[in-house]
Tab-separated table of C-alpha atoms in Angstrom:
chain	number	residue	atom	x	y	z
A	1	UNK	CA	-33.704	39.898	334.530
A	2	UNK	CA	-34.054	37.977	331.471
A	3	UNK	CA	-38.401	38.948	331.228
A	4	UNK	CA	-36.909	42.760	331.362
A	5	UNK	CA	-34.289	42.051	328.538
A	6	UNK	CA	-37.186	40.039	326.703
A	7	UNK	CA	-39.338	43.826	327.194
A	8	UNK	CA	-36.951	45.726	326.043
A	9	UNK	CA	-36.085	43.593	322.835
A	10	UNK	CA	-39.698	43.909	322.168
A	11	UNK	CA	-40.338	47.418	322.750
A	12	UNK	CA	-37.783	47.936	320.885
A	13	UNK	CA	-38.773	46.409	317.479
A	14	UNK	CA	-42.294	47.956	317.528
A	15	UNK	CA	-39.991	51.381	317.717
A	16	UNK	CA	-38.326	50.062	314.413
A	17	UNK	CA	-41.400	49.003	313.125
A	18	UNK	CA	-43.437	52.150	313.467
A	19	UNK	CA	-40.879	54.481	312.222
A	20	UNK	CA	-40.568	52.551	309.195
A	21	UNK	CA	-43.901	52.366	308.579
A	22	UNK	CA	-44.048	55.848	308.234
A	23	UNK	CA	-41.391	56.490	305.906
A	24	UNK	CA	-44.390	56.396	303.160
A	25	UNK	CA	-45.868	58.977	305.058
A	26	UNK	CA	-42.827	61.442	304.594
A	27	UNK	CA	-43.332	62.341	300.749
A	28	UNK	CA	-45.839	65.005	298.833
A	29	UNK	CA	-44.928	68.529	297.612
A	30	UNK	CA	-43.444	71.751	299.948
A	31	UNK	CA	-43.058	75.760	298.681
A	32	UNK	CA	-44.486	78.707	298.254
A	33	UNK	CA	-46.921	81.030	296.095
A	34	UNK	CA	-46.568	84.354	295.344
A	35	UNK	CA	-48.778	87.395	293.550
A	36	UNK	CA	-46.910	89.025	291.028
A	37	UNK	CA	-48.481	92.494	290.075
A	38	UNK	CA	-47.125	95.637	288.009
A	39	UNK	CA	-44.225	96.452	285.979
A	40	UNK	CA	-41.306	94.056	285.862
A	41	UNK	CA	-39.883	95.295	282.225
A	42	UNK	CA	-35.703	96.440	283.155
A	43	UNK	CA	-35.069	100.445	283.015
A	44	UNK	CA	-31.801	101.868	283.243
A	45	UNK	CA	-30.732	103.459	286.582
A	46	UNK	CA	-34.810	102.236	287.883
A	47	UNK	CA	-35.826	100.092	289.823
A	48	UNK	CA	-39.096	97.840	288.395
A	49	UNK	CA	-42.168	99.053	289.433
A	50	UNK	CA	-43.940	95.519	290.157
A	51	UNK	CA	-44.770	93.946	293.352
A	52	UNK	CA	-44.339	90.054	294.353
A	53	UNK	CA	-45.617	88.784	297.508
A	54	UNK	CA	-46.651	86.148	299.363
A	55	UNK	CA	-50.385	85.323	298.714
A	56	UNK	CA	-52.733	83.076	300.828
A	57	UNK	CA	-54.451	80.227	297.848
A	58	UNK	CA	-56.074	77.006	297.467
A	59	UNK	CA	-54.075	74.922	295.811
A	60	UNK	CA	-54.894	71.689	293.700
A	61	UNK	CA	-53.299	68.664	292.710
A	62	UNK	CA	-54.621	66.851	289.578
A	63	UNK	CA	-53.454	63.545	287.726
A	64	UNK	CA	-51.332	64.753	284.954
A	65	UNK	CA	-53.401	67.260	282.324
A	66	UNK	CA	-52.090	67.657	279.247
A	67	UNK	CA	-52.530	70.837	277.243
A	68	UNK	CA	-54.035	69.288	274.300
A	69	UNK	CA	-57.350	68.343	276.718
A	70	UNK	CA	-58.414	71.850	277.272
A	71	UNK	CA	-58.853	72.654	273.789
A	72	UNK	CA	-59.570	76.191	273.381
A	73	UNK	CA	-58.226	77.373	276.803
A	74	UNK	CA	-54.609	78.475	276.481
A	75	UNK	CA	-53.791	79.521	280.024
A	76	UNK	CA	-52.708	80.577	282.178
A	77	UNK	CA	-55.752	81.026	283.521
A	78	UNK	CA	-57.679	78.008	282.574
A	79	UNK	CA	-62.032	78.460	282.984
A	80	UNK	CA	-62.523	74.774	283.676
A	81	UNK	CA	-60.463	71.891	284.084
A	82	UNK	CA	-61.018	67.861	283.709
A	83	UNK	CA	-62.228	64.978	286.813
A	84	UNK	CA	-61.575	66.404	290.153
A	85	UNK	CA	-58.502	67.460	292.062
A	86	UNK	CA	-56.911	64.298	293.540
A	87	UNK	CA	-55.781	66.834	296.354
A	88	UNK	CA	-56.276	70.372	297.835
A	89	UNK	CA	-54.407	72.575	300.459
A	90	UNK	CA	-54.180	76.151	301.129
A	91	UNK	CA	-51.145	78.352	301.940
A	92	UNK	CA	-50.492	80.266	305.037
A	93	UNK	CA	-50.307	84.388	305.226
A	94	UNK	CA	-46.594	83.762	304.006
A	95	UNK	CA	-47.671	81.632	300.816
A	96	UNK	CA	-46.098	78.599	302.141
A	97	UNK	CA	-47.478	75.014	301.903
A	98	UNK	CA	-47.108	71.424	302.678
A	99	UNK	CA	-49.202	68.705	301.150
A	100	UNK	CA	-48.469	65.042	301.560
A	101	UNK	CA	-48.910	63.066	298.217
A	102	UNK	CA	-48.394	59.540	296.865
A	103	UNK	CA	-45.520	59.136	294.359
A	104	UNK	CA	-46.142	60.053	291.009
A	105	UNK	CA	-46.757	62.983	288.617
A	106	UNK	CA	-49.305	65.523	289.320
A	107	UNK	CA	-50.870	69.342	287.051
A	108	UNK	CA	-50.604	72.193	289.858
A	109	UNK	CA	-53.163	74.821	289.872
A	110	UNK	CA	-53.981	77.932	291.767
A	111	UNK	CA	-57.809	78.833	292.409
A	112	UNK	CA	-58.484	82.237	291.051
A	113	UNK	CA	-61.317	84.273	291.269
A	114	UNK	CA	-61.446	84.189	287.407
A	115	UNK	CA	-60.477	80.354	286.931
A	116	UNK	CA	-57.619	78.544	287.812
A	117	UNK	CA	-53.995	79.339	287.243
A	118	UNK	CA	-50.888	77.483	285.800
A	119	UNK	CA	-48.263	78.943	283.620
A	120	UNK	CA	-45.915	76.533	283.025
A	121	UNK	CA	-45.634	73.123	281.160
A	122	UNK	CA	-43.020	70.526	280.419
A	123	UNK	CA	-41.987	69.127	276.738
A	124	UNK	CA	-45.091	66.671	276.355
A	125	UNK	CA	-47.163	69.533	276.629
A	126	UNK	CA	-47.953	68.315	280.842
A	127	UNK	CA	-49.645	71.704	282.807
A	128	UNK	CA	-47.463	72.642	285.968
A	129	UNK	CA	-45.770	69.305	286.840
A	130	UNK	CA	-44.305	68.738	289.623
A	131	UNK	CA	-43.248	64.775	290.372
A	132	UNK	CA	-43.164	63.171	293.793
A	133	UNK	CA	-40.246	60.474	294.222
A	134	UNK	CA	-40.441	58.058	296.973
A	135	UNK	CA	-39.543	59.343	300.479
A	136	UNK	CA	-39.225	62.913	299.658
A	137	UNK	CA	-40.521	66.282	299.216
A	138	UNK	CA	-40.740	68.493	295.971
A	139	UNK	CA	-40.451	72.194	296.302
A	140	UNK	CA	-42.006	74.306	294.007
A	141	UNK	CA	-42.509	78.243	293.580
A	142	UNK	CA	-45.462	79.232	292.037
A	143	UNK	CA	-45.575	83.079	290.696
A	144	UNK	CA	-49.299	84.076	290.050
A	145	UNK	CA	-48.216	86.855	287.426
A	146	UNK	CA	-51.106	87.304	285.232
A	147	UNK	CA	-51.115	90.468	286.238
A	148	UNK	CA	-47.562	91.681	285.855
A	149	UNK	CA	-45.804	92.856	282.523
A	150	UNK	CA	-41.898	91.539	282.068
């Protein structure tokens, strides 16, 4: 009796172990993108004439880009941007995606035919932040509306 209690006990701690060890594993960046098209400007008694749905894209993570180093490009589609992604994924047919990511501050871009798209940035001038905190996921909503009016 006392080997199968000895088993057990054992068994049992590699089961703690292993799910801790992925806790790391259980972080990165969740959401959705979507193509915004068309007339968005408010009419009395109408409703808007644009379209926003969900749009399959590559996605890219870079370390933190700050306006200032893409002199000359003001977005939100950007022609070029600096170093390499430090991650890529791709959304489904319903715009959704998962990516998992170490902790820390990252520049979101879409791929667009035309360059790459971001139209957002924080108060230190950082393009499309989104942070990752220890343990969890970030949801973002990313609206590809270089082609809509508001």
């Amino acid at each position: 009796m006392k080997p199968l209690l000895i088993i057990g006990l054992l068994l049992a701690a590699v089961g703690c172990k292993s799910s801790l060890s992925t806790t790391s594993e259980k972080q990165g960046v969740t959401g959705a993108v979507y193509w915004m098209e068309g007339d968005f400007m408010p009419r009395i008694g109408e409703k808007p004439g644009g379209s926003r749905q969900p749009i399959v894209r590559e996605i890219l993570f870079y370390a933190p880009i700050n306006t200032s180093d893409l002199a000359g490009d003001h977005g939100p589609l950007y022609e070029s941007l600096p170093g390499e992604p430090i991650a890529q994924t791709g959304t489904g047919e319903n715009g959704r995606f998962r990516i998992s990511l170490p902790v820390g501050t990252y520049s979101v871009f879409t791929k667009e035919p035309d360059g790459f798209f971001a139209n957002r940035f924080d108060s230190n001038g950082i393009i499309n932040p989104v942070e990752v905190k220890a343990g969890a996921f970030s949801e973002i909503v990313i609206e590809i509306n270089y082609k809509a009016v508001f």
